[in-house]
PDB file of C-alpha atoms in Angstrom:
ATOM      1  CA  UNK A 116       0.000   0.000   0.000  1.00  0.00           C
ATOM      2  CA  UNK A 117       1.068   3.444  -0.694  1.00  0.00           C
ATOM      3  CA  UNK A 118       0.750   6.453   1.979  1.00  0.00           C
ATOM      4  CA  UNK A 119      -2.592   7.278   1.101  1.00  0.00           C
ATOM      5  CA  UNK A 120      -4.016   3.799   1.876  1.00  0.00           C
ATOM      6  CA  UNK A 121      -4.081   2.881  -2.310  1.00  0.00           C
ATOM      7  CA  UNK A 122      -2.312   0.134  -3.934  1.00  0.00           C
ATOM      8  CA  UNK A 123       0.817   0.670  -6.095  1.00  0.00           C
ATOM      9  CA  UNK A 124       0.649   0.957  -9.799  1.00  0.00           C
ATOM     10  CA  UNK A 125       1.918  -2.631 -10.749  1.00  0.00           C
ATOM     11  CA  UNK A 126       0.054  -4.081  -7.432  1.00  0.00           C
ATOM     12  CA  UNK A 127      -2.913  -6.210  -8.987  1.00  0.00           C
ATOM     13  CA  UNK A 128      -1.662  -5.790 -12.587  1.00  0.00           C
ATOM     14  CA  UNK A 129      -3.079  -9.655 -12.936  1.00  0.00           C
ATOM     15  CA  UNK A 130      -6.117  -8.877 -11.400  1.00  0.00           C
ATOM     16  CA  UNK A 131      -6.771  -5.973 -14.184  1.00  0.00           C
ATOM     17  CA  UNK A 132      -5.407  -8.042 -17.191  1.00  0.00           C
ATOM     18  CA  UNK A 133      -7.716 -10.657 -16.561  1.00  0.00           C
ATOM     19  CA  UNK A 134     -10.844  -8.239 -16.192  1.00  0.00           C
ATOM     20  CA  UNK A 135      -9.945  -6.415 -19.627  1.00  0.00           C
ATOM     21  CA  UNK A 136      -9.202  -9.819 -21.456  1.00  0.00           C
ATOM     22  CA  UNK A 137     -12.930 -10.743 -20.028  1.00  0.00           C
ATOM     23  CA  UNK A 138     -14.194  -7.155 -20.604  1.00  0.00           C
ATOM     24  CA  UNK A 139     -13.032  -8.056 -24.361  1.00  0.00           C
ATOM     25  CA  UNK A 140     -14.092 -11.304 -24.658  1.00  0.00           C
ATOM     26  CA  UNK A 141     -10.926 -12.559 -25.367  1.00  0.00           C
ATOM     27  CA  UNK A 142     -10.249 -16.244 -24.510  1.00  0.00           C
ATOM     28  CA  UNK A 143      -6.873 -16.249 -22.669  1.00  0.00           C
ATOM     29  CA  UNK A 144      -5.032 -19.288 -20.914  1.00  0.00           C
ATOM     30  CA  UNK A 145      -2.874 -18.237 -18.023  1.00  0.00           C
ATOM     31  CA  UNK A 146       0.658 -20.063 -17.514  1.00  0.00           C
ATOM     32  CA  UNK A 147       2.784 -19.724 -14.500  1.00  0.00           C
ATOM     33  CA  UNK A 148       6.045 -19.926 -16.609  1.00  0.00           C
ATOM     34  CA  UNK A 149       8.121 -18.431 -13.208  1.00  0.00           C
ATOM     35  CA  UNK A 150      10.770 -15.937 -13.279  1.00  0.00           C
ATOM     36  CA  UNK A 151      13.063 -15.661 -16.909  1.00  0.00           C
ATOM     37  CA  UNK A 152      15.845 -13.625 -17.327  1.00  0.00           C
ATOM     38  CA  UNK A 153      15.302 -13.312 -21.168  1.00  0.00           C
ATOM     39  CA  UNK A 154      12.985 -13.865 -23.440  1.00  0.00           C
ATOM     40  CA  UNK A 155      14.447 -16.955 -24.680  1.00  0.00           C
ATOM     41  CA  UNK A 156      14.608 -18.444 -21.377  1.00  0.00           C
ATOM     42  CA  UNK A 157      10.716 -17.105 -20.645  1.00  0.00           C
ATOM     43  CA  UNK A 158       9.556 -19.446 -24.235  1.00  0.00           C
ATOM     44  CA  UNK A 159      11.802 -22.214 -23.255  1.00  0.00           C
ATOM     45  CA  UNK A 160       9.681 -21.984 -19.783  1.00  0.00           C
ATOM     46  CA  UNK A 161       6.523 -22.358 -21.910  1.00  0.00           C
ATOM     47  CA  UNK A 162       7.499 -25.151 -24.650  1.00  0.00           C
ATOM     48  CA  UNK A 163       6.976 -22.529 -27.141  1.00  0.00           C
ATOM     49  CA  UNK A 164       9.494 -20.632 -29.740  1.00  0.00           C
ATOM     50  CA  UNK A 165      10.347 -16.777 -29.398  1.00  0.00           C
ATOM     51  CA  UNK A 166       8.399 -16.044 -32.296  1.00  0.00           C
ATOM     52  CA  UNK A 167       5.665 -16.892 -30.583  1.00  0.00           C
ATOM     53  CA  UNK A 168       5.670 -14.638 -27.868  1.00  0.00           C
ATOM     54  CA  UNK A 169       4.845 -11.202 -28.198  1.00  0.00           C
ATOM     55  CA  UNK A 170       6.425  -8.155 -26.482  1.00  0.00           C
ATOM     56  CA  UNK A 171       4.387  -5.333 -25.368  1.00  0.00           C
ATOM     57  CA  UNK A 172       6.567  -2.316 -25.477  1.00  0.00           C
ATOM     58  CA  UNK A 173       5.736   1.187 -24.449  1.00  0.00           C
ATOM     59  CA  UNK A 174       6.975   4.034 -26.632  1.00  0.00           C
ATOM     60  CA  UNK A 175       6.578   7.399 -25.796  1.00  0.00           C
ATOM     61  CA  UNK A 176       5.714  10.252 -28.854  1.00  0.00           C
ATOM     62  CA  UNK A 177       7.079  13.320 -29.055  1.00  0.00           C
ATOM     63  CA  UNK A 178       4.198  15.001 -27.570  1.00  0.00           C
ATOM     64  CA  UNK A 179       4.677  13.089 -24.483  1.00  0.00           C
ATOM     65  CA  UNK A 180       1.777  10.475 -24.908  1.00  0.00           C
ATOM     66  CA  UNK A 181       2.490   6.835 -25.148  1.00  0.00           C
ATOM     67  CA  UNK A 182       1.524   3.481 -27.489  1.00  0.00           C
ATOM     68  CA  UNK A 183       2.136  -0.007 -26.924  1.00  0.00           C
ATOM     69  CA  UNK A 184       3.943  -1.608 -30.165  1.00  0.00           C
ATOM     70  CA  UNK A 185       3.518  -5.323 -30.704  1.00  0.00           C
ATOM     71  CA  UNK A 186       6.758  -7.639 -31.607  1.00  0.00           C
ATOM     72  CA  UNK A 187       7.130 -10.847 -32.425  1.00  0.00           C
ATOM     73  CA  UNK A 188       9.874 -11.737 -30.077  1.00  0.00           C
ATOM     74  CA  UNK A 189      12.119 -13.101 -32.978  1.00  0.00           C
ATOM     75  CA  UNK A 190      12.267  -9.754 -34.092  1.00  0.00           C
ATOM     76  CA  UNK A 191      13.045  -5.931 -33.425  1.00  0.00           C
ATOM     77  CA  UNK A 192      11.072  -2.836 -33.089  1.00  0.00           C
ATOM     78  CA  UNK A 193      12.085  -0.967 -36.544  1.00  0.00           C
ATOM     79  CA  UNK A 194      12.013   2.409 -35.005  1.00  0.00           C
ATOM     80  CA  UNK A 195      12.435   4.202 -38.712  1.00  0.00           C
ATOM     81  CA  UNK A 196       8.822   1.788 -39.825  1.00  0.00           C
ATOM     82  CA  UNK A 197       7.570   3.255 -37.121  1.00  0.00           C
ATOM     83  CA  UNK A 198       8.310   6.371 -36.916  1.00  0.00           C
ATOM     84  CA  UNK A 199       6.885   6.752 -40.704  1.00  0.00           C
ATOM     85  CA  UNK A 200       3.269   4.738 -39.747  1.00  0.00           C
ATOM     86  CA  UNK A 201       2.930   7.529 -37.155  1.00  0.00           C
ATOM     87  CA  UNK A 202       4.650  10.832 -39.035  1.00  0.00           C
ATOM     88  CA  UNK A 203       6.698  11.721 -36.443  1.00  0.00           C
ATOM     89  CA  UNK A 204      10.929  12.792 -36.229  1.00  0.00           C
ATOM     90  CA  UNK A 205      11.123  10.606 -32.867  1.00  0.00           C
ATOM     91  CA  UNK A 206      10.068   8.281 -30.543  1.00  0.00           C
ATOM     92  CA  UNK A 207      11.120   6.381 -27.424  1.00  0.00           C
ATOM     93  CA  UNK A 208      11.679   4.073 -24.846  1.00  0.00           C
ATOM     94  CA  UNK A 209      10.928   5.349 -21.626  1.00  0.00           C
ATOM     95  CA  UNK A 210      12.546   4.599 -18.684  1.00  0.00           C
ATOM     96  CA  UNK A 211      10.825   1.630 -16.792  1.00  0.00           C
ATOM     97  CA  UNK A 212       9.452   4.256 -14.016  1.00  0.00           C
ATOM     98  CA  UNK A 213       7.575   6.166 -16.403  1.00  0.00           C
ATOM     99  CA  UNK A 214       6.167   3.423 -18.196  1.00  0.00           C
ATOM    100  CA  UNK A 215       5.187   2.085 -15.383  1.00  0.00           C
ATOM    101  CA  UNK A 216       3.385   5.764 -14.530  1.00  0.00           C
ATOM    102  CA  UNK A 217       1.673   5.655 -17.843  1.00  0.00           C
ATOM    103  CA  UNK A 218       0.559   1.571 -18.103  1.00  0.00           C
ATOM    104  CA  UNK A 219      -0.010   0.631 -14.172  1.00  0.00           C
ATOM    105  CA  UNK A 220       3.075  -2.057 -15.174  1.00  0.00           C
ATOM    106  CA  UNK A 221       6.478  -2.938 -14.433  1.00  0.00           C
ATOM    107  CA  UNK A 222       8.732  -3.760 -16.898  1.00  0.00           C
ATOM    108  CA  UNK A 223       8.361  -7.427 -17.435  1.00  0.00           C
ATOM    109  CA  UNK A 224       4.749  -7.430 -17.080  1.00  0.00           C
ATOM    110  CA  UNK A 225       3.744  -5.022 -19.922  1.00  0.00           C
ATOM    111  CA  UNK A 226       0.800  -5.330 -22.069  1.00  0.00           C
ATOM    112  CA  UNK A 227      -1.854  -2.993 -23.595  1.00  0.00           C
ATOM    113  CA  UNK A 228      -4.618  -5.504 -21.413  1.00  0.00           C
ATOM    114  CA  UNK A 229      -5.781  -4.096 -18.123  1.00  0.00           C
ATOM    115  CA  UNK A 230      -3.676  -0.901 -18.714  1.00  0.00           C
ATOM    116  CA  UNK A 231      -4.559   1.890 -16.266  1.00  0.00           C
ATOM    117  CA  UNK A 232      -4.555   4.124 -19.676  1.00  0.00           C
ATOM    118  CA  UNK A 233      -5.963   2.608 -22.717  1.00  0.00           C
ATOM    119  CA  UNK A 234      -2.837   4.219 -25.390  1.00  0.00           C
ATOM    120  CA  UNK A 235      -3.158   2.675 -28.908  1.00  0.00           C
ATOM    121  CA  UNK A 236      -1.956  -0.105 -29.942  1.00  0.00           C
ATOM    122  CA  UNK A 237       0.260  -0.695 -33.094  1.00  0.00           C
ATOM    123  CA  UNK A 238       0.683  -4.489 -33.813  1.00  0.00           C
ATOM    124  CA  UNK A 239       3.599  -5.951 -35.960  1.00  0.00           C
ATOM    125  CA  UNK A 240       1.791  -7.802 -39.100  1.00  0.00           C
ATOM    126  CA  UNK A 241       4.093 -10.644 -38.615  1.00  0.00           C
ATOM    127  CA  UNK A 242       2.248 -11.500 -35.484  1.00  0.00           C
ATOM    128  CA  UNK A 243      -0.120 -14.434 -36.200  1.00  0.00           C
ATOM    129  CA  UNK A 244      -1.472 -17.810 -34.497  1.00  0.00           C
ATOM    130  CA  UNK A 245      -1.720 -18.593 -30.811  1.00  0.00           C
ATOM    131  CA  UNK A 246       1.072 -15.990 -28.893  1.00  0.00           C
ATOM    132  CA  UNK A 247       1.770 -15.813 -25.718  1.00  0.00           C
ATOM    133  CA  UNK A 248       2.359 -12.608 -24.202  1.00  0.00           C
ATOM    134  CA  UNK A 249       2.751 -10.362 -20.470  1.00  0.00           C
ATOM    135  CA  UNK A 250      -0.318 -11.138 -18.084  1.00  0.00           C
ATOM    136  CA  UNK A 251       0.168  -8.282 -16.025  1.00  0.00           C
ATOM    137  CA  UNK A 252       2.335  -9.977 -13.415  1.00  0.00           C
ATOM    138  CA  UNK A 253       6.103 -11.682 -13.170  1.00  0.00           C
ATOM    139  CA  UNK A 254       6.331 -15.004 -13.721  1.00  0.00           C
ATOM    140  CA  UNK A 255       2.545 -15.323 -15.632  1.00  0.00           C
ATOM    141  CA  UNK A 256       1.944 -15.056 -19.759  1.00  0.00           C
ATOM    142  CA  UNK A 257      -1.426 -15.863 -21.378  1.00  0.00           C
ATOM    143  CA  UNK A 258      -2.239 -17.078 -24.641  1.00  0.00           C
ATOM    144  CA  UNK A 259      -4.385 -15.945 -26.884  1.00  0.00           C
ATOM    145  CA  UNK A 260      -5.200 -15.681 -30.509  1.00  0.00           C
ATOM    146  CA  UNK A 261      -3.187 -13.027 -31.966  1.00  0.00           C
ATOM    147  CA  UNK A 262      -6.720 -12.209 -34.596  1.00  0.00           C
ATOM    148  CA  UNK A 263      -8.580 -11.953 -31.362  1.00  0.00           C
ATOM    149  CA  UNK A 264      -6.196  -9.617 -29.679  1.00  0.00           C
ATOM    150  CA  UNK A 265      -6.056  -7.252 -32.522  1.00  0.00           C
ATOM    151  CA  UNK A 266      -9.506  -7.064 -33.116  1.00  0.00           C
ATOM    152  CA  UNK A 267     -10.545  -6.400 -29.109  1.00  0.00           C
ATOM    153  CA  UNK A 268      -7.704  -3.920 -28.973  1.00  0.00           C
ATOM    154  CA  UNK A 269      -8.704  -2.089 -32.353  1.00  0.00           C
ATOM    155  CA  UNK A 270      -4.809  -2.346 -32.877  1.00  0.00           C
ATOM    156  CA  UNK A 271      -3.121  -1.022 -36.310  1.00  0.00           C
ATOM    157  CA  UNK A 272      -1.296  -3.632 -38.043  1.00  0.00           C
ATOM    158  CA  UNK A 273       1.748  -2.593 -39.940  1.00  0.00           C
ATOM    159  CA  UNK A 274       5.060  -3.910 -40.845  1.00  0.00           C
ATOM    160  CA  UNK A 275       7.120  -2.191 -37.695  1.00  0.00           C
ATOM    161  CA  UNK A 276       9.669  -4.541 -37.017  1.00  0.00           C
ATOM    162  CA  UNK A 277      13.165  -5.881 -38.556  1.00  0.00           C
ATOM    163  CA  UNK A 278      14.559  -9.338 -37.713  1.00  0.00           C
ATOM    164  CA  UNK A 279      16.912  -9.390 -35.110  1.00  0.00           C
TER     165      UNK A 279
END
């Protein structure tokens, strides 16, 4: 609990993923995968392939608002593709205490679900199938059908990554 009796941000980040994948009607399976120290190790933990789990990553626009992109996690963010979808000069990572300001997340746990703002949501177009991405919490990632996430998050699609 904070000083004035509330909950920190990243507190019940599970609790408010799971109410916006139901508030979507998105069918999501929960896995306890436990702690991973990269992303590698986090699809090894789930018998699954890189590619086929998706990173949720906050990038902040020049005019000091935020989206979530969508990778692939076989791939990069392709900050020039970007930049060009959304006709701006720059973008950028922010540092894991503001995105945790803007999302209600710690870095680690990201994902556009359950955010305590709803920013928009680009989604690589190399993202397909049954993915497995952040669940709001360490140590948890849900799967879902990457169709279904798009469509409940009214995300753009667009070619915005390179391969790593």
């Amino acid at each position: 609990m904070t000083h004035d009796g509330a909950a920190p941000p990243g507190a019940d980040g599970h609790a408010r993923f799971l109410a916006a994948a139901r508030q979507h009607g998105l069918d999501v399976e929960v896995a306890d995968r436990g702690r991973a120290r990269s992303l590698e190790e986090a699809a090894a933990n789930l018998g699954i392939s890189p590619r086929e789990v998706v990173k949720s990553l906050v990038v902040k626009r020049p005019d000091g608002t935020f989206l979530f992109a969508l990778i692939p996690g076989d791939r990069q963010i392709s900050w020039p593709k970007l930049r060009a979808l959304l006709g701006v000069n720059r973008l950028s990572m922010p540092p894991a205490d503001v995105a945790l300001e803007a999302t209600g997340y710690e870095r680690g746990t990201i994902t556009p679900l359950g955010s305590t703002t709803a920013w928009p949501v680009v989604a690589d177009a190399a993202i397909s199938g049954r993915v497995s991405m952040g669940a709001g919490a360490h140590g948890r990632s849900a799967f879902v059908d990457a169709d279904q996430l798009v469509r409940a998050l009214d995300a753009t699609v667009a070619d915005i990554s390179d391969p790593l």
